[in-house]
């Protein structure tokens, strides 16, 4: 079928290979070129913190861990206590980024929202600045305007120095499903790959709408789009670092909106297994499109996504925290997800079954009708037996009644308010970096 490539520059890059045929704007890629691109692309990618320390690996050196992040590009901020949605602003970007920085189960921070209180033409610069100043974790950058991407990289270089040798920022791009490699995406990919930055290249579909309604049809279509992007990246620069994945959603004909379903998470795992087969790093869904805040509706999808991700081949899930189809950024959703991710990771680790762990000798010593409270193995494991109940205390019926029969969601809200307050105070300490960046933006965009 081929893939439509909108950019004349991008089509010329494809023309460098003799293994493509181009008719009008449609590029047809031969199988041997796909195989070559898979071999040329790194099978493992290392991400660094802003401080230059190792953050995580994606791909063959990753191990069994799945890496999560918060984001992405929400138009509104959902108030923690009232749940009211207000336009997203720079302060929300700053405080939300710091919230993600404080929570241990997030390995990265993605562009949280679209600030409404800045010039739209400078939005990408201010968003990147506010993220850079408020976390040392790797950044997943969603740049809205292709013409701004070089300016964003120049600003980061001004603030940080070398951004290529130990990359802490990962640009994120999408083709247009079905089967369009759009000009904005190829322009931004070229700029990023020339700086040796790792790139997240992910497609989004609504099965039965922009992709086939069957799981197999959607998987084939999405996989073809990813491989086309991979081929393009290696023609731009051999050895380019690519992280590939899909965000498959359903389309509701009644509400005219997209939403995640159990099929979404199965397709997410299938895509991850395909990338594992190719030995390519993977990025996937985050389970955060559904829900009205950090509520029962959201938690069902968060559990499905996070647990299946931790038990499958998913490399990273960078977009936790959005609600209403990623229209609103919800701090309570972020905090709830942090808890769920921690529990899912514990479950996914399973347990070791060997002579030391079974310890038949101790079972024999305790014998019949005894207990293991003071056994040597129990005493040596006490630190690991303490359950982290930082959001919800362990309450029996009487204690719960004595505390006024509190609601679990109310406790989540109170805990989130406490954490968000810490984030606000910590964010205020970064004024020097913010000022340096703002001066640079004013100077270079007059």
Short mmCIF file of C-alpha atoms in Angstrom, two decimals:
data_model
loop_
_atom_site.label_atom_id
_atom_site.label_comp_id
_atom_site.label_asym_id
_atom_site.label_seq_id
_atom_site.Cartn_x
_atom_site.Cartn_y
_atom_site.Cartn_z
CA UNK A 1 0.00 0.00 0.00
CA UNK A 2 2.88 2.36 0.75
CA UNK A 3 2.90 5.44 2.95
CA UNK A 4 2.08 9.00 1.92
CA UNK A 5 5.02 11.34 2.58
CA UNK A 6 3.99 15.01 2.49
CA UNK A 7 7.42 16.66 2.58
CA UNK A 8 9.46 17.05 -0.61
CA UNK A 9 12.61 17.05 1.55
CA UNK A 10 11.57 13.79 3.18
CA UNK A 11 10.81 12.18 -0.19
CA UNK A 12 14.29 13.13 -1.40
CA UNK A 13 15.73 11.39 1.66
CA UNK A 14 13.77 8.25 0.77
CA UNK A 15 15.06 8.54 -2.80
CA UNK A 16 18.63 8.05 -1.52
CA UNK A 17 17.83 4.34 -1.31
CA UNK A 18 17.35 2.18 -4.37
CA UNK A 19 14.92 0.02 -2.37
CA UNK A 20 12.01 2.44 -2.60
CA UNK A 21 9.56 3.40 -5.30
CA UNK A 22 7.81 6.77 -5.21
CA UNK A 23 4.61 7.55 -7.09
CA UNK A 24 3.32 11.07 -6.56
CA UNK A 25 3.58 11.42 -2.74
CA UNK A 26 3.33 7.71 -1.90
CA UNK A 27 6.53 5.86 -0.94
CA UNK A 28 6.72 2.07 -1.34
CA UNK A 29 9.44 0.45 0.79
CA UNK A 30 10.96 -2.92 -0.05
CA UNK A 31 11.38 -5.51 2.69
CA UNK A 32 15.19 -5.58 2.58
CA UNK A 33 15.31 -1.86 3.41
CA UNK A 34 13.08 -2.45 6.44
CA UNK A 35 15.36 -5.29 7.57
CA UNK A 36 18.40 -3.07 7.14
CA UNK A 37 16.81 -0.27 9.18
CA UNK A 38 16.02 -2.70 12.00
CA UNK A 39 19.67 -3.80 12.06
CA UNK A 40 21.04 -0.25 11.95
CA UNK A 41 18.85 1.17 14.73
CA UNK A 42 20.26 0.72 18.26
CA UNK A 43 18.64 -2.10 20.20
CA UNK A 44 19.20 -0.27 23.47
CA UNK A 45 19.00 3.43 24.32
CA UNK A 46 20.29 5.11 27.46
CA UNK A 47 18.52 8.14 28.89
CA UNK A 48 20.23 10.49 31.31
CA UNK A 49 19.13 12.91 34.01
CA UNK A 50 19.69 16.62 33.59
CA UNK A 51 22.67 16.19 35.94
CA UNK A 52 24.31 13.74 33.53
CA UNK A 53 23.64 10.63 35.62
CA UNK A 54 22.26 7.43 34.13
CA UNK A 55 18.46 7.44 34.36
CA UNK A 56 17.32 4.27 32.58
CA UNK A 57 17.80 2.01 29.57
CA UNK A 58 15.11 1.20 27.02
CA UNK A 59 15.44 -1.89 24.83
CA UNK A 60 17.61 -4.98 25.23
CA UNK A 61 19.54 -3.62 28.24
CA UNK A 62 16.35 -2.54 30.03
CA UNK A 63 15.68 -5.64 32.09
CA UNK A 64 12.19 -6.34 33.40
CA UNK A 65 11.31 -2.83 34.58
CA UNK A 66 8.80 -0.56 32.83
CA UNK A 67 9.42 3.19 33.02
CA UNK A 68 6.53 5.61 33.50
CA UNK A 69 6.19 9.36 33.01
CA UNK A 70 3.58 12.08 33.51
CA UNK A 71 1.96 14.22 30.78
CA UNK A 72 0.73 15.07 28.12
CA UNK A 73 -0.37 18.30 26.29
CA UNK A 74 -3.57 18.86 28.27
CA UNK A 75 -5.55 22.05 27.63
CA UNK A 76 -6.92 22.30 31.19
CA UNK A 77 -5.79 21.84 34.78
CA UNK A 78 -8.13 20.06 37.15
CA UNK A 79 -8.28 21.62 40.62
CA UNK A 80 -7.36 19.09 43.29
CA UNK A 81 -10.20 19.84 45.71
CA UNK A 82 -13.07 21.16 43.57
CA UNK A 83 -12.29 19.10 40.42
CA UNK A 84 -13.13 22.18 38.35
CA UNK A 85 -11.19 22.52 35.10
CA UNK A 86 -9.39 25.78 34.48
CA UNK A 87 -7.19 26.80 31.53
CA UNK A 88 -3.68 25.35 31.77
CA UNK A 89 -0.99 27.95 32.55
CA UNK A 90 2.74 28.18 33.13
CA UNK A 91 2.34 27.82 36.89
CA UNK A 92 0.58 24.49 36.30
CA UNK A 93 3.48 23.36 34.10
CA UNK A 94 6.01 24.36 36.75
CA UNK A 95 4.19 22.85 39.74
CA UNK A 96 3.03 19.74 37.87
CA UNK A 97 6.56 19.04 36.66
CA UNK A 98 7.87 19.36 40.19
CA UNK A 99 5.13 16.99 41.40
CA UNK A 100 6.38 14.38 38.92
CA UNK A 101 9.92 15.06 40.09
CA UNK A 102 8.96 14.30 43.71
CA UNK A 103 7.19 10.99 43.02
CA UNK A 104 9.50 7.97 42.93
CA UNK A 105 7.59 5.80 40.46
CA UNK A 106 7.97 8.26 37.59
CA UNK A 107 11.17 8.05 35.57
CA UNK A 108 10.42 10.94 33.18
CA UNK A 109 8.25 14.01 32.68
CA UNK A 110 6.47 14.66 29.39
CA UNK A 111 5.05 18.01 28.24
CA UNK A 112 2.13 18.31 30.68
CA UNK A 113 -0.07 20.85 28.97
CA UNK A 114 -0.53 23.77 26.64
CA UNK A 115 -0.11 27.03 28.58
CA UNK A 116 -2.67 29.66 27.68
CA UNK A 117 -0.91 32.60 29.33
CA UNK A 118 1.95 32.97 26.82
CA UNK A 119 2.27 33.99 23.19
CA UNK A 120 1.31 30.87 21.18
CA UNK A 121 4.37 31.33 18.96
CA UNK A 122 6.64 31.14 22.05
CA UNK A 123 4.66 28.41 23.80
CA UNK A 124 7.17 25.62 23.04
CA UNK A 125 10.03 27.67 24.47
CA UNK A 126 8.28 28.55 27.73
CA UNK A 127 6.93 25.03 28.21
CA UNK A 128 10.38 23.49 27.77
CA UNK A 129 11.93 26.07 30.09
CA UNK A 130 9.41 25.43 32.86
CA UNK A 131 9.96 21.67 32.62
CA UNK A 132 13.75 21.96 32.47
CA UNK A 133 13.84 24.16 35.58
CA UNK A 134 11.64 21.91 37.70
CA UNK A 135 13.01 18.40 37.31
CA UNK A 136 16.28 16.59 36.81
CA UNK A 137 14.46 13.59 35.30
CA UNK A 138 14.56 12.99 31.53
CA UNK A 139 12.12 15.12 29.53
CA UNK A 140 9.83 13.89 26.75
CA UNK A 141 9.26 16.98 24.61
CA UNK A 142 6.18 17.51 22.45
CA UNK A 143 6.93 20.47 20.21
CA UNK A 144 3.79 21.90 18.64
CA UNK A 145 5.42 24.01 15.90
CA UNK A 146 8.10 22.42 13.70
CA UNK A 147 9.71 25.82 13.12
CA UNK A 148 10.25 26.15 16.89
CA UNK A 149 12.22 22.96 17.38
CA UNK A 150 15.64 24.43 16.58
CA UNK A 151 14.89 27.36 18.90
CA UNK A 152 13.99 24.93 21.70
CA UNK A 153 17.25 23.02 21.23
CA UNK A 154 19.21 26.28 21.12
CA UNK A 155 17.65 27.43 24.39
CA UNK A 156 18.40 24.12 26.09
CA UNK A 157 21.99 24.36 24.88
CA UNK A 158 22.17 27.91 26.27
CA UNK A 159 20.88 26.77 29.67
CA UNK A 160 22.60 23.41 29.85
CA UNK A 161 25.48 23.17 27.42
CA UNK A 162 25.90 19.95 25.44
CA UNK A 163 22.53 18.20 25.07
CA UNK A 164 23.71 15.44 22.72
CA UNK A 165 26.41 13.35 24.44
CA UNK A 166 24.26 12.51 27.49
CA UNK A 167 20.73 13.17 26.21
CA UNK A 168 18.16 14.06 28.84
CA UNK A 169 15.50 15.27 26.40
CA UNK A 170 13.61 12.92 24.08
CA UNK A 171 11.50 14.59 21.37
CA UNK A 172 8.18 12.86 20.66
CA UNK A 173 6.51 12.75 17.24
CA UNK A 174 3.46 11.19 15.57
CA UNK A 175 2.65 10.25 12.00
CA UNK A 176 -0.98 10.66 10.94
CA UNK A 177 -2.94 7.43 10.91
CA UNK A 178 -3.75 5.95 8.47
CA UNK A 179 -0.44 5.86 6.59
CA UNK A 180 0.60 9.52 6.36
CA UNK A 181 4.10 10.68 7.29
CA UNK A 182 3.33 14.38 7.61
CA UNK A 183 5.70 17.25 6.92
CA UNK A 184 5.74 18.60 10.48
CA UNK A 185 6.81 15.22 11.82
CA UNK A 186 9.59 14.63 9.27
CA UNK A 187 10.92 18.20 9.73
CA UNK A 188 11.10 17.73 13.50
CA UNK A 189 12.62 14.26 13.19
CA UNK A 190 15.42 15.57 10.96
CA UNK A 191 16.27 18.36 13.42
CA UNK A 192 16.34 15.93 16.38
CA UNK A 193 18.26 13.12 14.71
CA UNK A 194 20.95 15.50 13.48
CA UNK A 195 21.66 16.26 17.16
CA UNK A 196 21.89 12.52 17.98
CA UNK A 197 18.90 12.79 20.31
CA UNK A 198 16.78 9.69 20.90
CA UNK A 199 13.31 10.08 19.38
CA UNK A 200 9.97 8.65 20.46
CA UNK A 201 7.97 7.89 17.34
CA UNK A 202 4.46 6.79 18.22
CA UNK A 203 1.19 6.52 16.32
CA UNK A 204 -2.36 7.00 17.58
CA UNK A 205 -5.40 5.32 16.09
CA UNK A 206 -9.10 4.87 16.76
CA UNK A 207 -9.87 1.33 15.63
CA UNK A 208 -12.96 1.25 13.48
CA UNK A 209 -12.23 4.90 12.62
CA UNK A 210 -8.66 5.65 11.57
CA UNK A 211 -7.55 1.99 11.66
CA UNK A 212 -9.27 -1.35 10.95
CA UNK A 213 -11.83 -2.45 13.52
CA UNK A 214 -10.12 -5.82 14.02
CA UNK A 215 -7.14 -6.19 16.33
CA UNK A 216 -5.03 -7.88 13.65
CA UNK A 217 -5.80 -5.22 11.06
CA UNK A 218 -4.96 -2.36 13.41
CA UNK A 219 -1.75 -4.05 14.54
CA UNK A 220 -0.61 -4.56 10.92
CA UNK A 221 -1.41 -0.98 9.93
CA UNK A 222 0.22 0.59 12.99
CA UNK A 223 3.28 -1.65 12.71
CA UNK A 224 3.73 -0.61 9.06
CA UNK A 225 3.63 3.07 10.06
CA UNK A 226 6.24 2.51 12.75
CA UNK A 227 8.56 0.64 10.40
CA UNK A 228 8.19 3.37 7.77
CA UNK A 229 9.27 5.94 10.37
CA UNK A 230 12.17 3.71 11.37
CA UNK A 231 13.35 3.43 7.75
CA UNK A 232 13.14 7.21 7.35
CA UNK A 233 15.20 7.77 10.52
CA UNK A 234 18.01 5.50 9.33
CA UNK A 235 18.08 7.20 5.92
CA UNK A 236 18.39 10.56 7.70
CA UNK A 237 21.28 9.22 9.77
CA UNK A 238 22.41 5.64 10.21
CA UNK A 239 22.29 4.51 13.83
CA UNK A 240 19.61 7.03 14.79
CA UNK A 241 18.08 6.17 18.18
CA UNK A 242 14.38 5.38 17.81
CA UNK A 243 11.77 4.38 20.42
CA UNK A 244 8.63 3.04 18.72
CA UNK A 245 5.10 2.39 19.95
CA UNK A 246 1.37 2.81 19.46
CA UNK A 247 -1.55 4.40 21.31
CA UNK A 248 -4.56 2.40 20.06
CA UNK A 249 -7.97 3.71 21.13
CA UNK A 250 -11.59 3.03 20.22
CA UNK A 251 -13.99 5.52 18.68
CA UNK A 252 -17.44 5.96 20.21
CA UNK A 253 -19.94 6.64 17.42
CA UNK A 254 -22.48 7.96 19.95
CA UNK A 255 -20.32 10.51 21.75
CA UNK A 256 -17.94 11.13 18.83
CA UNK A 257 -14.98 10.71 21.17
CA UNK A 258 -12.11 8.28 21.63
CA UNK A 259 -11.54 6.15 24.71
CA UNK A 260 -9.33 3.32 25.91
CA UNK A 261 -10.69 -0.22 26.21
CA UNK A 262 -9.33 -3.64 27.22
CA UNK A 263 -8.56 -4.12 23.52
CA UNK A 264 -6.35 -1.03 23.76
CA UNK A 265 -4.17 -2.65 26.36
CA UNK A 266 -3.98 -5.96 24.49
CA UNK A 267 -2.90 -4.11 21.33
CA UNK A 268 -0.38 -2.17 23.43
CA UNK A 269 1.13 -5.45 24.62
CA UNK A 270 1.09 -6.86 21.08
CA UNK A 271 2.96 -3.81 19.76
CA UNK A 272 5.48 -4.18 22.61
CA UNK A 273 6.03 -7.84 21.66
CA UNK A 274 6.57 -6.83 18.02
CA UNK A 275 9.24 -4.29 19.05
CA UNK A 276 10.82 -6.88 21.35
CA UNK A 277 10.93 -9.27 18.36
CA UNK A 278 12.71 -6.59 16.31
CA UNK A 279 14.95 -5.78 19.32
CA UNK A 280 13.88 -2.14 19.24
CA UNK A 281 13.07 0.11 22.26
CA UNK A 282 9.34 0.55 22.91
CA UNK A 283 6.97 3.21 24.26
CA UNK A 284 3.29 2.52 24.92
CA UNK A 285 0.01 3.62 26.42
CA UNK A 286 -0.44 5.05 29.90
CA UNK A 287 -4.09 4.27 30.66
CA UNK A 288 -4.88 7.90 31.42
CA UNK A 289 -7.39 8.92 28.76
CA UNK A 290 -10.37 7.69 30.75
CA UNK A 291 -11.71 9.00 34.05
CA UNK A 292 -13.03 12.27 35.41
CA UNK A 293 -10.19 12.76 37.93
CA UNK A 294 -8.35 10.35 40.25
CA UNK A 295 -11.55 8.34 40.62
CA UNK A 296 -13.01 4.83 40.32
CA UNK A 297 -13.48 5.28 36.59
CA UNK A 298 -9.84 6.20 36.11
CA UNK A 299 -8.43 3.58 38.48
CA UNK A 300 -9.93 0.67 36.52
CA UNK A 301 -8.01 1.68 33.39
CA UNK A 302 -4.88 2.66 35.28
CA UNK A 303 -4.72 -0.79 36.86
CA UNK A 304 -5.25 -2.51 33.50
CA UNK A 305 -2.55 -0.46 31.84
CA UNK A 306 0.08 -0.36 34.56
CA UNK A 307 -0.15 -4.00 35.62
CA UNK A 308 -0.20 -5.36 32.05
CA UNK A 309 2.67 -3.02 31.11
CA UNK A 310 4.82 -4.21 34.01
CA UNK A 311 4.15 -7.85 33.17
CA UNK A 312 4.57 -7.50 29.38
CA UNK A 313 7.32 -6.23 27.10
CA UNK A 314 6.36 -2.55 27.42
CA UNK A 315 9.41 -0.30 27.58
CA UNK A 316 7.91 2.93 28.83
CA UNK A 317 4.53 4.57 29.37
CA UNK A 318 5.25 8.31 29.30
CA UNK A 319 1.80 9.93 29.52
CA UNK A 320 0.19 9.40 32.92
CA UNK A 321 -2.14 11.95 34.52
CA UNK A 322 -4.58 13.14 31.86
CA UNK A 323 -8.35 12.87 32.14
CA UNK A 324 -11.27 13.39 29.75
CA UNK A 325 -9.33 12.02 26.76
CA UNK A 326 -6.22 13.99 27.81
CA UNK A 327 -8.09 17.28 27.96
CA UNK A 328 -7.30 17.97 31.62
CA UNK A 329 -4.20 17.37 33.75
CA UNK A 330 -5.20 15.90 37.12
CA UNK A 331 -2.69 15.89 40.02
CA UNK A 332 -4.90 13.38 41.89
CA UNK A 333 -4.69 11.07 38.88
CA UNK A 334 -0.89 11.44 38.94
CA UNK A 335 -0.69 10.59 42.64
CA UNK A 336 -3.12 7.67 42.36
CA UNK A 337 -1.15 6.30 39.41
CA UNK A 338 2.09 6.58 41.34
CA UNK A 339 0.59 4.31 43.98
CA UNK A 340 -0.77 1.85 41.41
CA UNK A 341 2.55 1.71 39.54
CA UNK A 342 4.35 0.85 42.76
CA UNK A 343 1.91 -1.95 43.55
CA UNK A 344 1.99 -3.25 39.96
CA UNK A 345 5.79 -3.40 39.99
CA UNK A 346 5.75 -5.42 43.21
CA UNK A 347 3.23 -7.85 41.73
CA UNK A 348 5.16 -8.20 38.48
CA UNK A 349 8.36 -9.16 40.30
CA UNK A 350 6.78 -12.39 41.50
CA UNK A 351 8.93 -14.39 43.90
CA UNK A 352 11.96 -16.66 43.89
CA UNK A 353 11.52 -20.37 44.46
CA UNK A 354 14.77 -21.99 45.58
CA UNK A 355 16.21 -23.84 48.58
CA UNK A 356 17.10 -20.63 50.42
CA UNK A 357 13.63 -19.10 50.01
CA UNK A 358 11.73 -22.31 50.84
CA UNK A 359 13.99 -22.96 53.85
CA UNK A 360 12.82 -26.45 54.80
CA UNK A 361 15.16 -26.35 57.79
CA UNK A 362 13.20 -23.48 59.37
CA UNK A 363 9.87 -25.16 58.63
CA UNK A 364 11.17 -28.24 60.44
CA UNK A 365 12.42 -26.18 63.41
CA UNK A 366 9.09 -24.39 63.94
CA UNK A 367 7.29 -27.67 63.58
CA UNK A 368 3.61 -28.26 64.35
CA UNK A 369 1.47 -25.48 65.80
CA UNK A 370 4.36 -23.02 66.18
CA UNK A 371 4.77 -19.54 64.64
CA UNK A 372 7.28 -17.64 62.56
CA UNK A 373 7.10 -14.25 64.29
CA UNK A 374 10.63 -14.52 65.70
CA UNK A 375 12.19 -16.92 63.21
CA UNK A 376 15.58 -15.92 61.85
CA UNK A 377 14.20 -15.50 58.33
CA UNK A 378 11.24 -13.36 59.50
CA UNK A 379 13.46 -11.05 61.57
CA UNK A 380 15.88 -10.56 58.69
CA UNK A 381 12.95 -9.62 56.40
CA UNK A 382 11.14 -7.14 58.67
CA UNK A 383 12.07 -4.07 56.64
CA UNK A 384 10.45 -5.57 53.54
CA UNK A 385 7.24 -6.49 55.33
CA UNK A 386 6.28 -2.89 56.05
CA UNK A 387 3.57 -1.93 53.59
CA UNK A 388 3.62 1.61 52.17
CA UNK A 389 0.20 3.05 53.02
CA UNK A 390 1.08 6.71 52.62
CA UNK A 391 -2.22 7.60 50.93
CA UNK A 392 -4.57 5.40 52.94
CA UNK A 393 -3.83 4.29 56.52
CA UNK A 394 -4.70 0.77 57.57
CA UNK A 395 -7.98 1.22 59.48
CA UNK A 396 -10.20 -1.35 61.10
CA UNK A 397 -13.94 -0.71 61.28
CA UNK A 398 -13.86 0.93 64.72
CA UNK A 399 -10.90 3.19 63.89
CA UNK A 400 -12.56 4.18 60.61
CA UNK A 401 -15.78 5.06 62.42
CA UNK A 402 -13.87 7.02 65.08
CA UNK A 403 -12.29 9.13 62.32
CA UNK A 404 -15.71 10.08 60.97
CA UNK A 405 -15.97 7.33 58.31
CA UNK A 406 -13.68 9.09 55.81
CA UNK A 407 -14.02 8.44 52.08
CA UNK A 408 -10.99 6.98 50.29
CA UNK A 409 -11.13 9.62 47.53
CA UNK A 410 -11.14 12.38 50.16
CA UNK A 411 -7.92 10.97 51.63
CA UNK A 412 -6.40 10.85 48.15
CA UNK A 413 -7.32 14.50 47.66
CA UNK A 414 -5.79 15.52 51.01
CA UNK A 415 -2.60 13.59 50.27
CA UNK A 416 -2.38 15.12 46.80
CA UNK A 417 -2.86 18.63 48.22
CA UNK A 418 -0.01 18.02 50.65
CA UNK A 419 2.32 16.80 47.89
CA UNK A 420 1.30 19.57 45.50
CA UNK A 421 2.01 22.17 48.16
CA UNK A 422 5.53 20.73 48.49
CA UNK A 423 5.88 20.92 44.72
CA UNK A 424 4.83 24.57 44.69
CA UNK A 425 7.37 25.49 47.38
CA UNK A 426 10.15 23.51 45.70
CA UNK A 427 9.34 25.08 42.32
CA UNK A 428 9.81 28.56 43.76
CA UNK A 429 13.48 27.71 44.36
CA UNK A 430 14.14 27.54 40.61
CA UNK A 431 13.58 31.24 39.92
CA UNK A 432 17.18 31.82 38.79
CA UNK A 433 16.95 29.22 36.01
CA UNK A 434 13.52 30.51 35.00
CA UNK A 435 14.85 34.09 34.83
CA UNK A 436 17.84 33.03 32.72
CA UNK A 437 15.55 31.22 30.30
CA UNK A 438 13.00 34.04 30.12
CA UNK A 439 15.75 36.56 29.36
CA UNK A 440 16.99 34.30 26.58
CA UNK A 441 13.50 33.94 25.09
CA UNK A 442 12.87 37.70 25.15
CA UNK A 443 16.27 38.41 23.60
CA UNK A 444 16.00 35.86 20.80
CA UNK A 445 12.35 36.35 19.85
CA UNK A 446 12.05 40.12 19.63
#
